[in-house]
Short mmCIF file of C-alpha atoms in Angstrom, two decimals:
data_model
loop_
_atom_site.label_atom_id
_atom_site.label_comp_id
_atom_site.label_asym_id
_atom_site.label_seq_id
_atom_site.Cartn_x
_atom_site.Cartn_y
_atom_site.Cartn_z
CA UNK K 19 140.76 228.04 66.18
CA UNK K 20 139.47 228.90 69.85
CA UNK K 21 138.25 226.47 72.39
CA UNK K 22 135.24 226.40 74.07
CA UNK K 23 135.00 225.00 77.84
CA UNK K 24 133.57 222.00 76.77
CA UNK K 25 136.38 221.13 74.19
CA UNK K 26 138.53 220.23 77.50
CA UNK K 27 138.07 217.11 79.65
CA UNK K 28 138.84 217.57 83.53
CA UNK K 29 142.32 217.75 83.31
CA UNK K 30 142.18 220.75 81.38
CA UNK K 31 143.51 218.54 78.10
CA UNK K 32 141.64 218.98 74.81
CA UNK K 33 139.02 216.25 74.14
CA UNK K 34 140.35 213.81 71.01
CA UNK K 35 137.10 211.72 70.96
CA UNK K 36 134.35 212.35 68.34
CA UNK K 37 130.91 212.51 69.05
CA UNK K 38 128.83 209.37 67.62
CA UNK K 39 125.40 210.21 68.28
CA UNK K 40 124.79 212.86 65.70
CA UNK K 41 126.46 210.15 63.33
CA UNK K 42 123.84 207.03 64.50
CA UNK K 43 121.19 210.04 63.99
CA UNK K 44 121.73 210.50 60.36
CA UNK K 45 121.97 206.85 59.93
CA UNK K 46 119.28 205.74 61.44
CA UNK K 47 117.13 207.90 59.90
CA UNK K 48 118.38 207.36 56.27
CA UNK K 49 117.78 203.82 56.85
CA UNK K 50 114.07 204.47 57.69
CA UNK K 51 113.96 206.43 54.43
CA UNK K 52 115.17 203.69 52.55
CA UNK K 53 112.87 201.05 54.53
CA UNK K 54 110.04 203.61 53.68
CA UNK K 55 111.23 203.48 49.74
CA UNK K 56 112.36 200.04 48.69
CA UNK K 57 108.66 198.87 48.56
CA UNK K 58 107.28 201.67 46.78
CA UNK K 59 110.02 201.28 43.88
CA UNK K 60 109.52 197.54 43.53
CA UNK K 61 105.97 197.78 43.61
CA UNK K 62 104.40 196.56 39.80
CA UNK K 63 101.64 194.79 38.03
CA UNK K 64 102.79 191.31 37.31
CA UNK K 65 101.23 190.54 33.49
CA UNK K 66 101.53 187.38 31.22
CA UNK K 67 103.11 188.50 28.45
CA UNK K 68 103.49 186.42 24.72
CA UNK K 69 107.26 185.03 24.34
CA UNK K 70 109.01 186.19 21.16
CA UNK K 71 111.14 184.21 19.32
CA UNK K 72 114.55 185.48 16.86
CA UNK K 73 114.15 182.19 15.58
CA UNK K 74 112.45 181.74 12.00
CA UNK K 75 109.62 179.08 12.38
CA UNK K 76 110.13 176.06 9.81
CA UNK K 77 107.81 174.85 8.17
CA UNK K 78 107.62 170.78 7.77
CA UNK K 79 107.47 170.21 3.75
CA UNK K 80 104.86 167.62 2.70
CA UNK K 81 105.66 164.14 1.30
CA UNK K 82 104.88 163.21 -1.84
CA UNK K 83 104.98 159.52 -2.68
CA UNK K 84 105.77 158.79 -6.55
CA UNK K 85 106.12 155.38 -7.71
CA UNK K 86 107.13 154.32 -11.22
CA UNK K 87 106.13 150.61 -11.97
CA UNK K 88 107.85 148.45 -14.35
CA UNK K 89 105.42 149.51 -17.48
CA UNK K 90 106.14 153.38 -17.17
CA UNK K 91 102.61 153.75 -15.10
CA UNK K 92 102.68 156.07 -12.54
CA UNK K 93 101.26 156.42 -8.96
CA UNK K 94 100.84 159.84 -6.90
CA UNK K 95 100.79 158.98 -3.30
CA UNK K 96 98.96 155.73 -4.07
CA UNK K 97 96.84 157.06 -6.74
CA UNK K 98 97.19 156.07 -10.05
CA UNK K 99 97.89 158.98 -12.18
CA UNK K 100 97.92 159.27 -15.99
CA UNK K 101 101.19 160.75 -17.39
CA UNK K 102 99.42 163.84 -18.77
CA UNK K 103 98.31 164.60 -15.57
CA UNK K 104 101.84 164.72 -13.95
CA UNK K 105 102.74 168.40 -15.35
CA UNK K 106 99.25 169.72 -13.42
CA UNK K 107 100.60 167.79 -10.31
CA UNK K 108 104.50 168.68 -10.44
CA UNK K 109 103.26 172.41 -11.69
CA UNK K 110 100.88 172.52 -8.38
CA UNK K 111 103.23 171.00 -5.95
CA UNK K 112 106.08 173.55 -6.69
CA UNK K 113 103.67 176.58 -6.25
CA UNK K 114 103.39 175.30 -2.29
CA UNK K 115 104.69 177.64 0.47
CA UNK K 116 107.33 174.84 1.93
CA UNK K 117 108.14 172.94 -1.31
CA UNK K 118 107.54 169.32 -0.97
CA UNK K 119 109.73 166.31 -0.90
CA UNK K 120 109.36 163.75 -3.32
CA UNK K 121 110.02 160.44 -2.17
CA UNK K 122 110.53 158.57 -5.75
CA UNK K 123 110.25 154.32 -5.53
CA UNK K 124 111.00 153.15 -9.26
CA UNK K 125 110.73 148.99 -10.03
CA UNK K 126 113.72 147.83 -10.77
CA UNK K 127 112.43 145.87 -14.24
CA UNK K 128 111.64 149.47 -15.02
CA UNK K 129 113.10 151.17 -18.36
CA UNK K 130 115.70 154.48 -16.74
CA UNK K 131 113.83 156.62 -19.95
CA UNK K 132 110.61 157.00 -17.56
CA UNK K 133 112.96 158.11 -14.41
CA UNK K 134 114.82 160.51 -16.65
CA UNK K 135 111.54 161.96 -18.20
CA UNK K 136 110.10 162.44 -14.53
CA UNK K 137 113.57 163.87 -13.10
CA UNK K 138 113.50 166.44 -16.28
CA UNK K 139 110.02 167.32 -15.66
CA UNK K 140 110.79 168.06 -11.78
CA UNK K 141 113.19 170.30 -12.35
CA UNK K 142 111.55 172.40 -15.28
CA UNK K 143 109.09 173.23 -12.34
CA UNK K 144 112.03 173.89 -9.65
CA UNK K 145 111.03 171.05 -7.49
CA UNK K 146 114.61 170.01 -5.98
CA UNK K 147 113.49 168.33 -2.67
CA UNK K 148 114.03 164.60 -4.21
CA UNK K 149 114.55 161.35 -2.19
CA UNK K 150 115.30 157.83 -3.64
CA UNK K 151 113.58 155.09 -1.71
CA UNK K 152 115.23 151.25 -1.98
CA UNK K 153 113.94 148.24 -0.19
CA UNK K 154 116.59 146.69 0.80
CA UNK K 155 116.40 142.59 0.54
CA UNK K 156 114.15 143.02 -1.93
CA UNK K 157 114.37 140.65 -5.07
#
């Protein structure tokens, strides 16, 4: 290693201290480089994209009123219906998308045979969605 006459101080001892501004040269102008950069990477088109979902979307089942009265008559959403005409109905219902809920209202003067022939005819067509409504109070 050989020494130069600027490597000594004016003593004659060797200089220990290290020059900075070759250091604050290089970092000043990597920081204009970056200042320079940062915008140009971040730069993009801001656009209103459609959310996605994972999530299946459900379907709300319809409600089907059926009423048995105390004579075996029956009544589809309100609508008197002949019992012939209940297979057609049942048959039609369980072909829907989102099978339907039944909401079933029998009299209680009402003979169980008529319930029992409408619960068998339900499930020959698959219809499983079945709700009992009560009024409670009700003599």
């Amino acid at each position: 290693m050989s020494f130069q006459a600027s490597d000594f101080d004016e003593d004659g001892d060797v200089m220990a201290e290290i020059n900075m501004t070759p250091l604050v040269d290089v970092m000043l102008v990597l920081l204009i480089i970056f200042i320079i950069t940062v915008p140009v990477i971040n730069h993009a088109v801001k656009l209103d994209l459609p959310k996605a979902s994972s999530q299946k979307e459900e379907i709300k089942p319809t409600k089907i009123a059926l009423a048995i009265d105390a004579g075996g008559g029956l009544s589809w959403n309100g609508v008197s219906v002949p019992a012939g005409d209940l297979e057609s109905r049942l048959q039609a219902a369980a072909a829907q998308q989102a099978q339907p809920e039944i909401h079933l209202q029998v009299d209680k003067h009402a003979e169980y045979e008529h319930v029992a022939q409408f619960l068998s005819a339900a499930s020959r067509h698959g219809l499983s969605k079945l709700a009992f409504v009560t009024e409670p109070g009700k003599n």
